[in-house]
Coordinates of C-alpha atoms in Angstrom, one line a residue:
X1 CA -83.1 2.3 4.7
X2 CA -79.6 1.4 5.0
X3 CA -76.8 3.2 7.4
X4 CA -75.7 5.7 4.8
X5 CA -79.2 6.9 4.1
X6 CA -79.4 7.3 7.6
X7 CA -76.6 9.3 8.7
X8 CA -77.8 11.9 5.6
X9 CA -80.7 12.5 7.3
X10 CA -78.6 13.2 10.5
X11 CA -76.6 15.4 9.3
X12 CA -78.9 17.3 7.6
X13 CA -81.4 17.7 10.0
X14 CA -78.6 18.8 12.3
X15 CA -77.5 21.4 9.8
X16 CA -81.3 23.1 9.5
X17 CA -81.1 22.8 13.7
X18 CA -77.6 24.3 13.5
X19 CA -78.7 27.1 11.0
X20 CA -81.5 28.3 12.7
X21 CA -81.0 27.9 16.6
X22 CA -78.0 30.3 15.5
X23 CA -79.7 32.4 13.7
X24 CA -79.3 35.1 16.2
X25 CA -76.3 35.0 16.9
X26 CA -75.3 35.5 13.1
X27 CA -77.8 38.6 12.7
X28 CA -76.1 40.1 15.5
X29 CA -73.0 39.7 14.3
X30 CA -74.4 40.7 11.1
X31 CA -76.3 43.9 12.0
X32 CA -72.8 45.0 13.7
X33 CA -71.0 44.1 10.5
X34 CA -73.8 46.3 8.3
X35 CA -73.3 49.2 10.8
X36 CA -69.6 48.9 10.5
X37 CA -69.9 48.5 6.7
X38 CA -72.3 51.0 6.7
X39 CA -70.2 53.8 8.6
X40 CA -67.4 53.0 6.2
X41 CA -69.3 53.5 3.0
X42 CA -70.9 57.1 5.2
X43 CA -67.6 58.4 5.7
X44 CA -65.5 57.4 2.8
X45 CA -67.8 56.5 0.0
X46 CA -70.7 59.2 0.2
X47 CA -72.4 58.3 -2.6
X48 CA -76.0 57.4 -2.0
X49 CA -76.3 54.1 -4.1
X50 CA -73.4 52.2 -2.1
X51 CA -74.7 53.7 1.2
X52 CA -78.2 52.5 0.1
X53 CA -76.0 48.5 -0.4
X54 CA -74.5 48.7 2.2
X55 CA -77.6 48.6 4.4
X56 CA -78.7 45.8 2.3
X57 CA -77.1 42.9 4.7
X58 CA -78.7 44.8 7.7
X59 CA -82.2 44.0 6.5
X60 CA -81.6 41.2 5.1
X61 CA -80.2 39.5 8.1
X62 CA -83.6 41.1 10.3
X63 CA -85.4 38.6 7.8
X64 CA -83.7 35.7 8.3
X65 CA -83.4 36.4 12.1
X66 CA -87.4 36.4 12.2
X67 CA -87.3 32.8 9.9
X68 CA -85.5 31.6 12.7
X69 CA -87.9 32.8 15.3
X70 CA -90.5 31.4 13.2
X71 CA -88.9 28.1 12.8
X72 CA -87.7 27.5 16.6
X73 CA -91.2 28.7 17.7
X74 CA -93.2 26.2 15.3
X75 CA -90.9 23.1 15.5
X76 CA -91.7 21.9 11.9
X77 CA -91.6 18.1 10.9
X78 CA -89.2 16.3 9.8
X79 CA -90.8 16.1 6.2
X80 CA -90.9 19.9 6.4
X81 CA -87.1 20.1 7.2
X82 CA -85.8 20.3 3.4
X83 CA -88.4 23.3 2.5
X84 CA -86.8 25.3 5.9
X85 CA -83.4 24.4 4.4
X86 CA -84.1 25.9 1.3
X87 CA -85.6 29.1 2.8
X88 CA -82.3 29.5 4.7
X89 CA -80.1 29.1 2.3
X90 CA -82.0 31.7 -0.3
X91 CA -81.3 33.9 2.3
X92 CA -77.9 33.3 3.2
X93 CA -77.2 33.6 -0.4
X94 CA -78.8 37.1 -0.9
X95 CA -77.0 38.4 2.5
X96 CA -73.7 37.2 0.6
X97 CA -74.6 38.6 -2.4
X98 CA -75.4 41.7 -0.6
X99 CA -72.0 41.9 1.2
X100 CA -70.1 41.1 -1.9
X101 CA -71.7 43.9 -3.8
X102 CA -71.2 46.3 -1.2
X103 CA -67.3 45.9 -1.0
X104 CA -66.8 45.5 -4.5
X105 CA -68.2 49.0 -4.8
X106 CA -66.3 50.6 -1.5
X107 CA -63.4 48.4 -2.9
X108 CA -64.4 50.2 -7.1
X109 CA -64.3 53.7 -4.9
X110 CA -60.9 53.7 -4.8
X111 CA -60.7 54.7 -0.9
X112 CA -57.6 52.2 -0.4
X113 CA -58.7 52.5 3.4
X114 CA -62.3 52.2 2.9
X115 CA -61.3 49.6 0.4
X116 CA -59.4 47.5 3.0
X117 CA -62.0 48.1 6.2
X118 CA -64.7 46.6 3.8
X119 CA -62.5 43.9 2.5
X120 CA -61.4 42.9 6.6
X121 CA -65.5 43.4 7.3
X122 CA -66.2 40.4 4.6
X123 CA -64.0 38.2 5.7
X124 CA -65.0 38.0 8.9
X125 CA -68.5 37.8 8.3
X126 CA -67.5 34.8 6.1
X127 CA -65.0 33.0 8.0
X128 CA -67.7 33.4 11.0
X129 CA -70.4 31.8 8.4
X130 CA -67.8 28.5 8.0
X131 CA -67.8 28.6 11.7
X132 CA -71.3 29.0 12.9
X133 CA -73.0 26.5 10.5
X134 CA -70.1 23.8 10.4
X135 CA -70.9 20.7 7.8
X136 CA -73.4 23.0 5.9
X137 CA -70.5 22.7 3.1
X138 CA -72.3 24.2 0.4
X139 CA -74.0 27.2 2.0
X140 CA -70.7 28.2 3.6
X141 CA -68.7 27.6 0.7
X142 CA -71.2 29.8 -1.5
X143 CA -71.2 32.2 1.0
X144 CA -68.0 32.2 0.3
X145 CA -67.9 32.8 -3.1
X146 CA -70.4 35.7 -3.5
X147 CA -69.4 37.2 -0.8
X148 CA -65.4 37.4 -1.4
X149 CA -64.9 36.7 -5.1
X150 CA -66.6 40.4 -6.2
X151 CA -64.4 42.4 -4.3
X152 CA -61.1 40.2 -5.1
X153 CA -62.3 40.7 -8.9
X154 CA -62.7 44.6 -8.3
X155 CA -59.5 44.6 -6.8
X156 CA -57.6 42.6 -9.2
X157 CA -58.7 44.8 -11.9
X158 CA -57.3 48.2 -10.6
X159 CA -53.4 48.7 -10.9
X160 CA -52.5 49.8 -7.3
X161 CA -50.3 47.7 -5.3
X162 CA -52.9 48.0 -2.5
X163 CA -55.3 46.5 -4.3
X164 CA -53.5 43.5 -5.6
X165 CA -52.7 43.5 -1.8
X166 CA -56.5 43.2 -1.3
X167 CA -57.2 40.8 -3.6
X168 CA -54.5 38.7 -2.7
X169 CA -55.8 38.1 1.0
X170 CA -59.7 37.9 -0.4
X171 CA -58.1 35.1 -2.7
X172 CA -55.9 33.3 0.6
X173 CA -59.4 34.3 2.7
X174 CA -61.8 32.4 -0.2
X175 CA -59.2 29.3 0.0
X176 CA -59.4 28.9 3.5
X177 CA -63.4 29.4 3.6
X178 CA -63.8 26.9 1.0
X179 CA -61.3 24.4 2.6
X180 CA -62.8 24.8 6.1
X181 CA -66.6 24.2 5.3
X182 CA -64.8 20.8 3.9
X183 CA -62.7 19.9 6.6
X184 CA -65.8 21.4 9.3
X185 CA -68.0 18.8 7.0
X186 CA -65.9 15.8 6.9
X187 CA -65.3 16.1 10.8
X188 CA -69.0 16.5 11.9
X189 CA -69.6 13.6 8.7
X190 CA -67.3 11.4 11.1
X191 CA -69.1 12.6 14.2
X192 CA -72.3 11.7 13.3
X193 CA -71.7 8.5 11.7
X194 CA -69.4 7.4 15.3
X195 CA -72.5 8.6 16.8
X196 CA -75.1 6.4 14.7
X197 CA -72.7 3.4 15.0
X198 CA -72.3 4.0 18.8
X199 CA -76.1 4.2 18.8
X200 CA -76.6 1.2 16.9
X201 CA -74.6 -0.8 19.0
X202 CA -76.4 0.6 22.1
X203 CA -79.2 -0.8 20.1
X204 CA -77.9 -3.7 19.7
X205 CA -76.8 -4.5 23.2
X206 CA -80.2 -3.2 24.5
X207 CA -81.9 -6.0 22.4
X208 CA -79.1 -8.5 23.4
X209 CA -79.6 -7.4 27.3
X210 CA -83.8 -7.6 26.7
X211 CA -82.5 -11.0 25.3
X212 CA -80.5 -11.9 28.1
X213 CA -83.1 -11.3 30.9
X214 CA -85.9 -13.1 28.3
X215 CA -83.4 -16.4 29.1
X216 CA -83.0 -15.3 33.0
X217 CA -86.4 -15.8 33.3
X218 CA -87.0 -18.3 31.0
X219 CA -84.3 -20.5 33.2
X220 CA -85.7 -18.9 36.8
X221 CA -89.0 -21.0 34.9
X222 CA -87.3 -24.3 33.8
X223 CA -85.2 -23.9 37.3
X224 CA -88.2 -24.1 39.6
X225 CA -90.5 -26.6 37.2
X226 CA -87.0 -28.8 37.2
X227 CA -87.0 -28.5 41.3
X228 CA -90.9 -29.1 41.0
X229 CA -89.9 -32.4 39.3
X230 CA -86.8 -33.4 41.2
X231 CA -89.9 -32.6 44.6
X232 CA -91.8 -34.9 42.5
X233 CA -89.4 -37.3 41.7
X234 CA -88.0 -37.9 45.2
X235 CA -91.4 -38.2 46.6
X236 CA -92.3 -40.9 43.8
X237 CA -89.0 -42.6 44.8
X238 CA -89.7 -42.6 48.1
X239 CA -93.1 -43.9 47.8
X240 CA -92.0 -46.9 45.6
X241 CA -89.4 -47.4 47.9
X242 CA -91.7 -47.7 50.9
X243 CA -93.9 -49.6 48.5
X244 CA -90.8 -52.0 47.5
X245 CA -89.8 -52.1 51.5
X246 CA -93.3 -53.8 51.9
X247 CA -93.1 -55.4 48.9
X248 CA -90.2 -57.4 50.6
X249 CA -91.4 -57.8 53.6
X250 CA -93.6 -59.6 52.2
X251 CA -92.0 -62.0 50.2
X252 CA -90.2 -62.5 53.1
X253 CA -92.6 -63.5 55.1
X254 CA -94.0 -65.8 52.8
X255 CA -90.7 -67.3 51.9
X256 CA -90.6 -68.0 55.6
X257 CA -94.2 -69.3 56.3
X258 CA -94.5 -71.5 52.6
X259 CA -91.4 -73.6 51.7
X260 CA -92.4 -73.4 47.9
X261 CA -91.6 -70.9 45.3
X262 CA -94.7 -69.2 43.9
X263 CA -92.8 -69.2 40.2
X264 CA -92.0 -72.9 40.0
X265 CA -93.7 -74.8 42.4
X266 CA -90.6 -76.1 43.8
X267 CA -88.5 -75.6 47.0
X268 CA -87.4 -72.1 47.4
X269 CA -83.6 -71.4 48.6
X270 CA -84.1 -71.0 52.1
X271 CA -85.6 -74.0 52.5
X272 CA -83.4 -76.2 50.2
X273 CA -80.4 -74.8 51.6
X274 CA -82.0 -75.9 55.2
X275 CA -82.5 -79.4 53.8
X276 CA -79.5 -79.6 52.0
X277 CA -77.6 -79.4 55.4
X278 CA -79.8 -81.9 56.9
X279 CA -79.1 -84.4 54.6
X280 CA -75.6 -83.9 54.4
X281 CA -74.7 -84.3 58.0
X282 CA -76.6 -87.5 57.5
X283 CA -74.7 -88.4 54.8
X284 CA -71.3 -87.8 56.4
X285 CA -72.7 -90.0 59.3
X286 CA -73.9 -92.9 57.3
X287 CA -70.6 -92.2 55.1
X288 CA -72.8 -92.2 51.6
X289 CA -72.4 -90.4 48.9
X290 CA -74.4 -87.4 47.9
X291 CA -75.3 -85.6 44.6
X292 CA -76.5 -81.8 43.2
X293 CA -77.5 -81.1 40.1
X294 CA -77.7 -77.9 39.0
X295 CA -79.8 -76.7 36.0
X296 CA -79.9 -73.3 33.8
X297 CA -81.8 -72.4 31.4
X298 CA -79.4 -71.6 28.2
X299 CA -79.9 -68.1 27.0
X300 CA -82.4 -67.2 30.1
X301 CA -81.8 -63.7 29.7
X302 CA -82.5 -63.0 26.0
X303 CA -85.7 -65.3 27.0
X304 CA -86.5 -62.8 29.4
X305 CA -86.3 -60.1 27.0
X306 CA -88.1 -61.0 24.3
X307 CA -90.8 -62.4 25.5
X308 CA -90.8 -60.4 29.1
X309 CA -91.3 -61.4 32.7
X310 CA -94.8 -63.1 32.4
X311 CA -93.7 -65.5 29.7
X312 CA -90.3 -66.3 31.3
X313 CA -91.9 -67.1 34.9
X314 CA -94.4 -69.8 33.0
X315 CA -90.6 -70.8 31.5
X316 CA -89.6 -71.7 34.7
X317 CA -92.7 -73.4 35.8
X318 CA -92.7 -76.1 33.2
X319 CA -89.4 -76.5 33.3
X320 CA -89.6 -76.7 37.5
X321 CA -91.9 -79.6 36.6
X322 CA -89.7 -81.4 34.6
X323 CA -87.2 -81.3 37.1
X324 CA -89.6 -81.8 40.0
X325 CA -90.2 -85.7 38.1
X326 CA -86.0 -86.5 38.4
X327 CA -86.0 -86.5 41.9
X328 CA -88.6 -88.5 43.4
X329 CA -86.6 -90.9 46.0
X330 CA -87.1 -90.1 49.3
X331 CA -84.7 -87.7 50.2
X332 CA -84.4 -86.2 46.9
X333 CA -85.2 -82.8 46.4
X334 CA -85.8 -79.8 43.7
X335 CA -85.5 -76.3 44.6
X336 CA -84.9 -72.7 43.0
X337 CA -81.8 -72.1 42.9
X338 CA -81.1 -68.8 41.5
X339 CA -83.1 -66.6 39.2
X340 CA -82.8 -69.1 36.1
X341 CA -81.7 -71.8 38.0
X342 CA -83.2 -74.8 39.3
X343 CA -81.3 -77.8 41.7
X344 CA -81.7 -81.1 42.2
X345 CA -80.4 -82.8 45.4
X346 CA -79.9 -86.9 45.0
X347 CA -78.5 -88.2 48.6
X348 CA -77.2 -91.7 48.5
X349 CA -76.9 -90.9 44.7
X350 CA -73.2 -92.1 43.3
X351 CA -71.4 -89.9 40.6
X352 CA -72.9 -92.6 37.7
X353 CA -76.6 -91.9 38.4
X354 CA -76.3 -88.5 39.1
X355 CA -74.9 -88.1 35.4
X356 CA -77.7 -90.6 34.3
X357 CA -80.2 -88.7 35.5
X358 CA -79.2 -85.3 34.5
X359 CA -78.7 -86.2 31.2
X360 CA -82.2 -87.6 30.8
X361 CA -83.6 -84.5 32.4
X362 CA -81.6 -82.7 29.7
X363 CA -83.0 -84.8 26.7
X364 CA -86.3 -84.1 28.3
X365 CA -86.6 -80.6 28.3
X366 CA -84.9 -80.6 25.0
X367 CA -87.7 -82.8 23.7
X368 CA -90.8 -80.5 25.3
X369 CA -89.8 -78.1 21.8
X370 CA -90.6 -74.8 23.5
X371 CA -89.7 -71.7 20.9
X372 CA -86.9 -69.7 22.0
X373 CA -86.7 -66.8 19.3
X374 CA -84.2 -64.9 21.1
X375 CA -81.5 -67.6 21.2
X376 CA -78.3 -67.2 18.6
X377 CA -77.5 -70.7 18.7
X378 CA -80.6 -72.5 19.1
X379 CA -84.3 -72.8 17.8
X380 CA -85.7 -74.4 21.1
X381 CA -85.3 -74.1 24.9
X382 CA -82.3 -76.4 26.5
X383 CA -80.9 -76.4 29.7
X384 CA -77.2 -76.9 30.7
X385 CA -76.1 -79.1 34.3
X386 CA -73.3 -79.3 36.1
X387 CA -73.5 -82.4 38.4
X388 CA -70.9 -83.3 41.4
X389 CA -70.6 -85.8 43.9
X390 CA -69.2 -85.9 47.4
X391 CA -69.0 -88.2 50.2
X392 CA -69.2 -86.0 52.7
X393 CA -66.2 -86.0 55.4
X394 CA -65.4 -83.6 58.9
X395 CA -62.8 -82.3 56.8
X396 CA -64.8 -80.8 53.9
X397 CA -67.7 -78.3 54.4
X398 CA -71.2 -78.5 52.9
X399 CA -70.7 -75.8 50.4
X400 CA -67.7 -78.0 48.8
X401 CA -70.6 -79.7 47.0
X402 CA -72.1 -76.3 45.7
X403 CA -69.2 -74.9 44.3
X404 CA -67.9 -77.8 42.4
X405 CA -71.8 -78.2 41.2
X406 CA -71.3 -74.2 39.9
X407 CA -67.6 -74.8 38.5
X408 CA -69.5 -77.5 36.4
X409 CA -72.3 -75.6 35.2
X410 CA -69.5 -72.8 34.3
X411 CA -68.3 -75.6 32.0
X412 CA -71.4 -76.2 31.1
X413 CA -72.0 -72.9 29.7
X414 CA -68.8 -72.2 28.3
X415 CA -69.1 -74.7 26.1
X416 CA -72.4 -73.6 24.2
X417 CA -74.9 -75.2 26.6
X418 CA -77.5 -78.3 25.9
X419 CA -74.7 -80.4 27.9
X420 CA -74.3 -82.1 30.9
X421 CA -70.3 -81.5 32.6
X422 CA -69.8 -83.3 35.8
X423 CA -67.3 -82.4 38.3
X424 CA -64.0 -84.7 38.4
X425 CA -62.0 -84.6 41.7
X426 CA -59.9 -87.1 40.2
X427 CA -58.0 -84.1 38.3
X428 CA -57.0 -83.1 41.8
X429 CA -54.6 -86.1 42.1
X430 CA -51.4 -86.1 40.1
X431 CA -50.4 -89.8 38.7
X432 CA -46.7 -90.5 38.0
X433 CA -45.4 -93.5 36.0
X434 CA -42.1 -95.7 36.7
X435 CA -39.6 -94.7 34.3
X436 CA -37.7 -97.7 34.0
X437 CA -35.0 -95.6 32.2
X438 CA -34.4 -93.2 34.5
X439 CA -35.3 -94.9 37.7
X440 CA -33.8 -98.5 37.4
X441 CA -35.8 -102.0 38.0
X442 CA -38.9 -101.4 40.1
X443 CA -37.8 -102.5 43.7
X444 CA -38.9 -101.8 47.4
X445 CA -35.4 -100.2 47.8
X446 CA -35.7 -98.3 44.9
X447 CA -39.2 -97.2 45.1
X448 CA -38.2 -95.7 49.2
X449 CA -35.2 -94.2 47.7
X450 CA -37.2 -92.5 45.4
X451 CA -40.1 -91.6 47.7
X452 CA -37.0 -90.4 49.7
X453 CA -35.4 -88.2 47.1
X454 CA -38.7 -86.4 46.8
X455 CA -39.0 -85.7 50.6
X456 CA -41.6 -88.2 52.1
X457 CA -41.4 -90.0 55.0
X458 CA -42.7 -93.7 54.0
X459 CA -44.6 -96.4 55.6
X460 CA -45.0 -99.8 54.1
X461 CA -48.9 -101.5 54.1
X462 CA -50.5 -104.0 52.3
X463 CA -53.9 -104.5 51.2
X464 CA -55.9 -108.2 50.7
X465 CA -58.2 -108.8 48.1
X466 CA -60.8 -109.6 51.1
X467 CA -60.7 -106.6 52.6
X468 CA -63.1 -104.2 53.1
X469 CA -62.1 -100.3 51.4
X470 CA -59.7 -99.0 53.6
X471 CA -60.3 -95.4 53.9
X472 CA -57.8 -92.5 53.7
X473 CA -57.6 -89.0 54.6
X474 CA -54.7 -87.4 56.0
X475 CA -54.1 -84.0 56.8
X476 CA -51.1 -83.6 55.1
X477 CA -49.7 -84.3 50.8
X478 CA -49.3 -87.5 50.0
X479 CA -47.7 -89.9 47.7
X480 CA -49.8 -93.6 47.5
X481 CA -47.1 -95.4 45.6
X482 CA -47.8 -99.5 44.4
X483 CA -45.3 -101.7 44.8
X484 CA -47.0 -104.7 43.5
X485 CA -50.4 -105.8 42.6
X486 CA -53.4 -103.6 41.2
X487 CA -55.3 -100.4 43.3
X488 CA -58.1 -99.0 43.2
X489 CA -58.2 -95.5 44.6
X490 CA -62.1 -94.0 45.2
X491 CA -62.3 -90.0 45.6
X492 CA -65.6 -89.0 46.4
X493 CA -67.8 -91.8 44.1
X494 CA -65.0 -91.6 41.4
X495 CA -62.4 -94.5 41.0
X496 CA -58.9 -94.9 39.2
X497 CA -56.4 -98.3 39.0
X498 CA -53.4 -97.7 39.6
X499 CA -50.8 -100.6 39.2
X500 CA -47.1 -101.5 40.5
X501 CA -44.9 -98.7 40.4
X502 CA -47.2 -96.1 39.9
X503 CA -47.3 -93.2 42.1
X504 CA -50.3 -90.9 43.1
X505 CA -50.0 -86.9 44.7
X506 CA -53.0 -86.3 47.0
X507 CA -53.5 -83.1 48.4
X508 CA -54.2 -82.9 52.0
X509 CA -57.4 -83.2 53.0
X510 CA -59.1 -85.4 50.0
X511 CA -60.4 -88.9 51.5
X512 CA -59.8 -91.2 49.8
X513 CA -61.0 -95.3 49.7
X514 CA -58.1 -97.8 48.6
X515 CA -59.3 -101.8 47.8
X516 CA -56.9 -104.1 46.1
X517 CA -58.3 -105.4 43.0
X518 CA -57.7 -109.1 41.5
X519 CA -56.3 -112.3 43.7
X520 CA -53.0 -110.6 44.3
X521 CA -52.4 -108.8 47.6
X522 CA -50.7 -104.6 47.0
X523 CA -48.6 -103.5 48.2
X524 CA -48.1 -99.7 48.6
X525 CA -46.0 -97.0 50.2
X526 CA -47.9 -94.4 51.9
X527 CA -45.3 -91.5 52.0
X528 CA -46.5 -87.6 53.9
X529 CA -44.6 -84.9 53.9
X530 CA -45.5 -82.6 56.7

């Protein structure tokens, strides 16, 4: 049923309730009416047949005053309404044929007063029709009609002024009936259907609000089970952190009781690191050489992921092996040295052999052909090294050694892995050239006057071919300049030549070894600038 079906039914159930809960009001006013009408046609007419009409609209509106009674008593159904309607509306019709047949007679009489009393008496039981039974358009409006049309006729048909007088203000009265049961219609058509709207959109918000606290609830519910879960959660964390606490606690204490790592079978860090100290403060006594070796596996992480943790710690086992087999001098040692790291430490080991040795350890892993499916750039697992060497000195610290090692590996890495970089310290020292152009024939007064223009304070030596390595370290920059004769400068296990007229910058704190090489004595400038 759509909304114009509906507000029918409205209105014209409220029309039937209209009709008959003022029922009585219209048969009073009708019974007065018939007993006006009725004295009228007594006194003027006197002639039995129209004082016999005129009593017509007094019984007839009895009759519909006990229909109402019936009907307000009984409360019919609405599927009974239409039937009720029907009944009512035979009757009003008869009562308005009724009054229209009475004044057309009184109005036929040719009593111009009688005439006018019954004409005045019909309109106002019409207009009062339009009034009490508003949007019932049609029953007013033929109400109307039978009830004002007759006497207008009668009184258009006669000659006398006073009765075209009458039948004009039946005509004006008819016009305005007929109009107002519209107008009365259209207004209560409005009214209803503002009231069905208003009552569908109560509706509507009633479900919307029986909507609203549906979600209230439903989120109340998803509120408390998500509180439940955040209860559950933090109780979970804090188990697995209490778990994880022990967990390292643990580890700890096995990392401090065992020396080895459980993964590898090599040195763990705490106890490499201790041994790497020891063996460098020996080193710096005994004025040797020492050398670390850092290894990575390329690609560790995609490893890790693709074949997960149990796989990747077996990884690190066999390759811990490998290494384990480079360092077997006494003093040498291999050790886990990060996650997917493993070191070396070589004491007494020069720059040469360290670089030996870690490339051999390279070509041996390569060769073990272990499937890396995760790698982009490879089929197999190969490591990358970074390798430095140090002769220890009071000026540098132990962890000199590391970092260099780490810059290496950097290197290493960088440049697509499978590759051994070592560590130059020579790229510290800047080496500058006599330009025989610019700075004349080489000289001992010009080689101070140039030493001078840069801002050095010079001292003349001399080295023998005999000599034992004369050892260098100066805590401020310096220029080594040869005068004559061929140098060889030693930083850390690393050596250059240098011949006459060269110059080389040292920053402060590098120690350095000078030996002069061939027959020939050198002679050099050593020039600080403080």
């Amino acid at each position: 049923m759509d909304f114009t079906e509906t507000a029918v039914i409205r209105i014209g159930a409220k029309q039937v309730d209209r009709q008959y809960h003022l029922a009585h009001i219209d048969c009073i006013l009708g019974a007065l009416a018939s007993a006006l009408l009725f004295g009228i046609t007594w006194i003027y007419a006197a002639q039995p047949i129209i004082v016999a009409l005129s009593a017509a609209p007094l019984v007839i509106s009895i009759c519909r005053w006990l229909l109402a009674l019936i009907y307000n008593r009984s409360s019919p159904p609405s599927s009974a309404v239409r039937r009720w309607q029907t009944l009512f509306n035979i009757g009003a019709l008869t009562n308005a044929i009724a009054w229209g047949a009475a004044a057309s007679l009184i109005v036929l009489s040719g009593e111009r007063s009688a005439g006018t009393l019954a004409a005045s008496v019909t309109i106002i039981v019409s207009l009062s029709t339009v009034i009490l039974y508003a949007g019932a358009a049609k029953t007013t409006a033929a109400f109307a009609i039978l009830s004002l049309a007759p006497p207008a006729i009668v009184a258009a048909i006669q000659s006398t002024p006073s009765a075209f007088l009458i039948c004009g203000v039946l005509i004006v009265c008819l016009i305005i009936a007929i109009g107002g049961s519209i107008l009365v219609k259209r207004l209560v058509w409005d009214a209803v259907i503002t009231t069905t709207e208003n009552e569908q959109l109560v509706g509507h918000l009633d479900q919307r609000r029986t909507q609203v606290e549906k979600l209230n609830i439903a989120l109340k519910t998803n509120a408390d089970k998500r509180e439940q879960a955040e209860i559950t959660l933090r109780r979970t964390a804090a188990d697995l952190g209490f778990v994880q606490g022990k967990a390292r606690a643990l580890a700890d204490t096995l990392e401090r009781v065992s020396p080895m790592c459980q993964v590898t079978g090599l040195s763990n860090r705490r106890n490499f690191d201790q041994q790497f100290e020891s063996e460098w403060r020996r080193a710096t006594r005994d004025k040797k050489p020492i050398s670390l070796v850092i290894v990575e596996i390329d690609e560790y992480p995609e490893y890790l992921e693709a074949y997960g943790s149990q796989s990747s710690d077996g990884l690190l086992k066999r390759v811990g092996h490998t290494v384990k087999g480079f360092g077997r001098r006494a003093g040498d040692l291999a050790g886990r040295y990060e996650d997917g790291k493993l070191a070396i430490m070589l004491p007494g080991c020069d720059a040469l052999d360290a670089v030996r040795i870690a490339e051999a350890l390279r070509k041996r892993v390569e060769s073990i052909k272990v499937v890396h499916a995760g790698a982009k750039n490879r089929d197999t697992v190969t490591i990358h090294l970074g390798v430095a060497t140090i002769k220890p000195a009071l000026s540098l610290p132990s962890t000199e050694l590391q970092k260099r090692s780490d810059a290496a590996l950097y290197e290493a890495r960088f440049q697509g892995g499978n590759k051994v970089v070592v560590y130059k310290p020579l790229s510290k020292l800047k080496l500058e050239r006599w330009d025989k152009v610019n700075d004349g024939p080489l000289s001992e007064q010009t080689m101070l006057q140039k030493l001078l223009v840069w801002g050095y304070d010079t001292a003349k030596s001399m080295l023998r071919n005999n000599e034992k390595p004369r050892e260098h370290v100066s805590e401020h920059d310096t220029v080594i300049a040869a005068l004559a004769g061929e140098l060889l400068v030693n930083v850390e296990g690393h050596t250059m030549a240098i011949k006459g007229g060269d110059s080389i910058f040292v920053p402060r704190g590098v120690a350095l070894l000078l030996q002069a090489r061939g027959d020939n004595p050198v002679v050099i400038f050593i020039a600080t600038k403080e």
